[in-house]
mmCIF file of C-alpha atoms and ligand atoms in Angstrom:
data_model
loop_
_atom_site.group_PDB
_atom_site.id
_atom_site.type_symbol
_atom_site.label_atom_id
_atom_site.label_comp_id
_atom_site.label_asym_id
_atom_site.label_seq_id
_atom_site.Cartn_x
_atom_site.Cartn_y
_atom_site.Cartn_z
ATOM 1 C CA UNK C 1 0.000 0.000 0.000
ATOM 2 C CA UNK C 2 1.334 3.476 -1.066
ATOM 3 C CA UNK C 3 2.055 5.748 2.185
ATOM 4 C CA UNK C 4 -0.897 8.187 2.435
ATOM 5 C CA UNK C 5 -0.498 11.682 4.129
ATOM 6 C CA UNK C 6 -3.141 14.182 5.542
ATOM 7 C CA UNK C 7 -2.508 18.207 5.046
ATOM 8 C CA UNK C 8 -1.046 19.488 8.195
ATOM 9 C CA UNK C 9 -3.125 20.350 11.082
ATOM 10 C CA UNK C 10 -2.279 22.517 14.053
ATOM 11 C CA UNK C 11 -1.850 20.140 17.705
ATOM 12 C CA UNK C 12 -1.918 22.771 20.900
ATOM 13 C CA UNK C 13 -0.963 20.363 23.367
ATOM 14 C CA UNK C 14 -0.087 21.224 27.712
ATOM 15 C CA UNK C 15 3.812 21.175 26.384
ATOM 16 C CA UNK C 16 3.165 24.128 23.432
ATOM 17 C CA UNK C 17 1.900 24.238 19.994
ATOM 18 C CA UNK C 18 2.744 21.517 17.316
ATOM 19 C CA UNK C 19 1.439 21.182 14.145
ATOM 20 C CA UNK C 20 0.849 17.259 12.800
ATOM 21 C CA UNK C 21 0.319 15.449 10.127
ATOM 22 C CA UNK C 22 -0.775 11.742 9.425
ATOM 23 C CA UNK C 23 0.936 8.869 7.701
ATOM 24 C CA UNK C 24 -0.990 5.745 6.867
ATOM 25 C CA UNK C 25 0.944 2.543 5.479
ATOM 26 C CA UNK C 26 -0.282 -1.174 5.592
ATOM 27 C CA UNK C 27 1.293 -1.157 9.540
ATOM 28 C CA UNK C 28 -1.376 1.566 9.936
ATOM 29 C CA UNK C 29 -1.261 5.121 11.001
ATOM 30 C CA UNK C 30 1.285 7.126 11.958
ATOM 31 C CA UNK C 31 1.955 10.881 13.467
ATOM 32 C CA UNK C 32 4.573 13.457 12.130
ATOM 33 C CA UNK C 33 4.148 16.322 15.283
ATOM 34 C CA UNK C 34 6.501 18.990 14.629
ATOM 35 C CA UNK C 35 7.615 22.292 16.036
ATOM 36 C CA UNK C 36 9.606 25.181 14.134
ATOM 37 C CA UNK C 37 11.230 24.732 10.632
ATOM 38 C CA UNK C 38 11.432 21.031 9.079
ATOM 39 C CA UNK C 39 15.157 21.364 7.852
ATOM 40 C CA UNK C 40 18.272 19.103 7.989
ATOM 41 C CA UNK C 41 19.642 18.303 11.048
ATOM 42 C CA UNK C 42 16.531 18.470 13.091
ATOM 43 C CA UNK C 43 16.240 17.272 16.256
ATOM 44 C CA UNK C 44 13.837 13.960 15.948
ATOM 45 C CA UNK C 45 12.309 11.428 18.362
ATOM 46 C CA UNK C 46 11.030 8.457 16.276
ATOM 47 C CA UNK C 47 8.826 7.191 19.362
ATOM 48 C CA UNK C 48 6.724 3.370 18.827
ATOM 49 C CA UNK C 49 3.565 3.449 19.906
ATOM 50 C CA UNK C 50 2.891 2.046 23.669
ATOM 51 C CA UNK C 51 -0.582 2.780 24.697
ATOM 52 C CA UNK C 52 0.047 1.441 28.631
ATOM 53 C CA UNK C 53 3.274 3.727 28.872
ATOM 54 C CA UNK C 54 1.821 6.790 26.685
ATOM 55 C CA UNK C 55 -1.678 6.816 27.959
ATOM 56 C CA UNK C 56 -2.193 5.394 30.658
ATOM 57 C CA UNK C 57 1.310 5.710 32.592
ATOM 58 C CA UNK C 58 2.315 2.358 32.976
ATOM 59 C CA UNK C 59 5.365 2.347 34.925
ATOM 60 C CA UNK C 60 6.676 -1.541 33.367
ATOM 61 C CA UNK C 61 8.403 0.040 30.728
ATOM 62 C CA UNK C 62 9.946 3.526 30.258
ATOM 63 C CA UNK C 63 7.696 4.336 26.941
ATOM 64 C CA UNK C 64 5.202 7.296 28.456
ATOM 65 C CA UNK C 65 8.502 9.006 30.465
ATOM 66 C CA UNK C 66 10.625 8.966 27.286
ATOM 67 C CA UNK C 67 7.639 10.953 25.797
ATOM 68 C CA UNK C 68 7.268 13.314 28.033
ATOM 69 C CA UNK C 69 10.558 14.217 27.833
ATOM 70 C CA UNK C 70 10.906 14.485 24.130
ATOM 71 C CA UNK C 71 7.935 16.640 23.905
ATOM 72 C CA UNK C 72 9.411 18.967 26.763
ATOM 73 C CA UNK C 73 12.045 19.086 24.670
ATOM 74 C CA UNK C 74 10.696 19.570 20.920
ATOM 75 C CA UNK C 75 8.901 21.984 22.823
ATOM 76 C CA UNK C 76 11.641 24.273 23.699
ATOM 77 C CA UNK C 77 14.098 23.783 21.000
ATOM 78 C CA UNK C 78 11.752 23.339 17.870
ATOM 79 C CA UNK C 79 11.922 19.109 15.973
ATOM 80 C CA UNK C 80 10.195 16.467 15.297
ATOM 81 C CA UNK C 81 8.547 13.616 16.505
ATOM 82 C CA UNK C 82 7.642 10.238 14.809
ATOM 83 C CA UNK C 83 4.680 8.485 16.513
ATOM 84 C CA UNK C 84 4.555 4.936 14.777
ATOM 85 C CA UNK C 85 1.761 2.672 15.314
ATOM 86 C CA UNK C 86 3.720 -0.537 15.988
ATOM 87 C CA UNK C 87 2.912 -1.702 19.948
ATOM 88 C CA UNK C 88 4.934 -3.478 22.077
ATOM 89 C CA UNK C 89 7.886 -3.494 19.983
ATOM 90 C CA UNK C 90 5.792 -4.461 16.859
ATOM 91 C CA UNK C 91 3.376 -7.417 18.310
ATOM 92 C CA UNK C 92 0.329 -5.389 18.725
ATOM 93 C CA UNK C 93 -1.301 -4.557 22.109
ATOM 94 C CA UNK C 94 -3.239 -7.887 22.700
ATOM 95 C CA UNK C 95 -0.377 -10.005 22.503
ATOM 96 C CA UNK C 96 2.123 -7.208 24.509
ATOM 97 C CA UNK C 97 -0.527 -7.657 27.295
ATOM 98 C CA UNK C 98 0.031 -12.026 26.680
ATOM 99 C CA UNK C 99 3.814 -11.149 27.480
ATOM 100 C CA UNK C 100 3.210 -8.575 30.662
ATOM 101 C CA UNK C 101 1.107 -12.223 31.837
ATOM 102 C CA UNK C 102 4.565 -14.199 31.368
ATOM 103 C CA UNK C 103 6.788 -11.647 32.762
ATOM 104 C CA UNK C 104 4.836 -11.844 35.989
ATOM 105 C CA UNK C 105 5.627 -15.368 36.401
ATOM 106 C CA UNK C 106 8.997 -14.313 35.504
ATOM 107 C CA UNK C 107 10.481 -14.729 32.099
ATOM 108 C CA UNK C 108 11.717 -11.275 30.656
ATOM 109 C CA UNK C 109 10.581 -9.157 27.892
ATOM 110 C CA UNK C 110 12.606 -10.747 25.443
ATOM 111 C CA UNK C 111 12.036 -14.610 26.689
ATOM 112 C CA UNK C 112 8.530 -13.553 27.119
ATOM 113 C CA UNK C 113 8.311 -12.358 23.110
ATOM 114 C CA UNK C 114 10.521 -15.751 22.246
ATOM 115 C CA UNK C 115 7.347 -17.603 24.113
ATOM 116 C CA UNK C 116 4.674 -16.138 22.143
ATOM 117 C CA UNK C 117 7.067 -16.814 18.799
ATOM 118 C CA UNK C 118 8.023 -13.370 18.111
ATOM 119 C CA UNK C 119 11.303 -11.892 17.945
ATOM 120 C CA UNK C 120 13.123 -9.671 20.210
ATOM 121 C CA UNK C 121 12.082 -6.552 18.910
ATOM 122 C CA UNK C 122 10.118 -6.559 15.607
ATOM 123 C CA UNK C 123 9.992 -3.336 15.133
ATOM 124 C CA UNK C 124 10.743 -1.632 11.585
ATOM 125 C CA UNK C 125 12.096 1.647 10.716
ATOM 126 C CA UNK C 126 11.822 1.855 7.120
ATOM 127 C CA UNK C 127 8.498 3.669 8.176
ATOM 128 C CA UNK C 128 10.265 6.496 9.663
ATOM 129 C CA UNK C 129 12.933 6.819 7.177
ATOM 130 C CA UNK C 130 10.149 7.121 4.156
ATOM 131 C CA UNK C 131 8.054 10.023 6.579
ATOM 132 C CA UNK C 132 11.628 11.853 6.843
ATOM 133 C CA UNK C 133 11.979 11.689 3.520
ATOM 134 C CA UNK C 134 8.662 12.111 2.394
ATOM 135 C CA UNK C 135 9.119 15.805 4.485
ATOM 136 C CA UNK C 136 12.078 16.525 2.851
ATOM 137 C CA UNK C 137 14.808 15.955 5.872
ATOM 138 C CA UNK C 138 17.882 13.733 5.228
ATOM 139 C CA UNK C 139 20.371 14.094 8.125
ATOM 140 C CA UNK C 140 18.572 14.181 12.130
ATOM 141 C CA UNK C 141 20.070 14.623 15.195
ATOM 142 C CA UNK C 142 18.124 11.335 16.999
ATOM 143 C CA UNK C 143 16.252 11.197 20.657
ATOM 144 C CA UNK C 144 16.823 7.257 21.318
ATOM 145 C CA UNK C 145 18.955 4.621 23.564
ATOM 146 C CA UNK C 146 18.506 2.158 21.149
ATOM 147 C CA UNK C 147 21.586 1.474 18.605
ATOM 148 C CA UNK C 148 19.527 -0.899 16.345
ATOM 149 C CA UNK C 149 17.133 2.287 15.626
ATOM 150 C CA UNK C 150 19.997 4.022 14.179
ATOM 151 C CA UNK C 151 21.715 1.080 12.379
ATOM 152 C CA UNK C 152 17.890 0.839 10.973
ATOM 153 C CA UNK C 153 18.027 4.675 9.875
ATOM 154 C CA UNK C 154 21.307 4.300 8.376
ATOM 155 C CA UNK C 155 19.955 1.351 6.497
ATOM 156 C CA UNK C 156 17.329 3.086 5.148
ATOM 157 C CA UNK C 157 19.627 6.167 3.758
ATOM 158 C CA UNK C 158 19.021 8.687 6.930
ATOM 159 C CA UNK C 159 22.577 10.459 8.186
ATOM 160 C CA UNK C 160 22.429 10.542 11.591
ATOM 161 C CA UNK C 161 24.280 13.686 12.924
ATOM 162 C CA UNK C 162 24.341 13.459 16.478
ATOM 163 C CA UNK C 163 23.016 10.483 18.986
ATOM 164 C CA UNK C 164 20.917 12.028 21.976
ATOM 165 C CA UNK C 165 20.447 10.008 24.706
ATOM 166 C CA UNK C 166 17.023 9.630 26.464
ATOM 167 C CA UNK C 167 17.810 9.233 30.416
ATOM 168 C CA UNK C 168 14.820 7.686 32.454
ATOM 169 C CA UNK C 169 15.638 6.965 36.302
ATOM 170 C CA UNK C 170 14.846 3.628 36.618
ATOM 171 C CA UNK C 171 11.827 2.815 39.580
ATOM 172 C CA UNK C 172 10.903 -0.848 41.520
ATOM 173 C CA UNK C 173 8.484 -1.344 38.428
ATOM 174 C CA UNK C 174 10.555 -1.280 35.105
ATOM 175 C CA UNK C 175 14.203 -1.283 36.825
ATOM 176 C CA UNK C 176 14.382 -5.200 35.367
ATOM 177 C CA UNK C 177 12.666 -4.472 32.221
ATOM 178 C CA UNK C 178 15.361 -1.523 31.498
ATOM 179 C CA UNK C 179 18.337 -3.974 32.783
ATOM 180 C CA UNK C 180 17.020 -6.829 30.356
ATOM 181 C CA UNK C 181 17.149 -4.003 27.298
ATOM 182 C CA UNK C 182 20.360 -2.951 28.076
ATOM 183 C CA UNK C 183 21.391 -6.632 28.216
ATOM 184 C CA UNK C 184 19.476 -8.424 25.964
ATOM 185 C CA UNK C 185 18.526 -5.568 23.252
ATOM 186 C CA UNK C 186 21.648 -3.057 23.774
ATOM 187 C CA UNK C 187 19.834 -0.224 24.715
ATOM 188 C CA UNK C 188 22.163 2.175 25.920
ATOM 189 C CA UNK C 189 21.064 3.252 29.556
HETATM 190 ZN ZN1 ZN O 201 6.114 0.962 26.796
#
């Protein structure tokens, strides 16, 4: 399915005022929520959907903080952010929920995916790099602690200026869940 994209719409938000526009692909739809000038070396979260973290402030994973903090900072300093509609690294929500069931009797998130037959992390983003392109940007400065989003990126013919780290103190909930990323997945933390 060719990528589909709405006109731009303004987004007043409790951090400032964004403008957005929408991406849909076969994976489904997908936000482009900007602030200032869409130029080359912008600053850019590319953020995957997490409805418990984002919405609803789950506390198991670090999703809804990293967010918040992004938007703070678009905010202030004028970027971009990529919302992409792929839950729980790319399983969907119902089965993400199947995996929070086996991490409380105590496999991690990664054995937990492995038991439901999924990969690690099956996230993609050649999403991202086509919605960077499609708005004309080629080289971002990136908002992530996750080295296979930028080896993705780079794949996908995006420079990648500058790596931003995303620091989230860890709490009792998701202090685990962050240790098996930066174990298992590489996260940087
Ligand atoms: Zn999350």
């Amino acid at each position: 399915m060719p990528l589909k994209k709405s006109p731009v719409s303004e987004l007043p938000t409790s951090y400032g005022q964004f403008k957005v526009i929408a991406y849909q692909d076969s994976a489904g739809d997908h936000l482009a929520v900007f602030k200032g000038e869409l130029k080359e070396d912008l600053l850019v979260r590319i953020h995957s959907q997490c409805i418990t973290g984002d919405a609803l402030g789950s506390l198991r994973c670090d999703c809804g903080q990293q967010l918040n903090q992004a938007l703070k900072l678009i905010a202030k300093e004028g970027g971009l952010i990529i919302y992409l509609q792929q839950e729980g690294r790319g399983i969907g929500l119902f089965n993400k929920i199947l995996a929070y069931h086996h991490q409380d009797q105590g496999l991690d998130t990664v054995e937990a995916n492995h038991k439901l037959g999924f990969k690690d992390d099956s996230r993609s983003y050649a999403i991202a790099a086509l919605i960077l392109q499609n708005l004309g940007i080629k080289s971002i400065r990136l908002l992530t602690n996750n080295p296979r989003k930028i080896k993705g990126l780079e794949k996908a013919g995006i420079s990648i200026t500058q790596h931003l780290p995303l620091i989230i103190p860890p709490n009792s909930n998701n202090s685990a869940y962050l240790k098996t990323k930066q174990e298992k997945l590489g996260h940087i933390l």
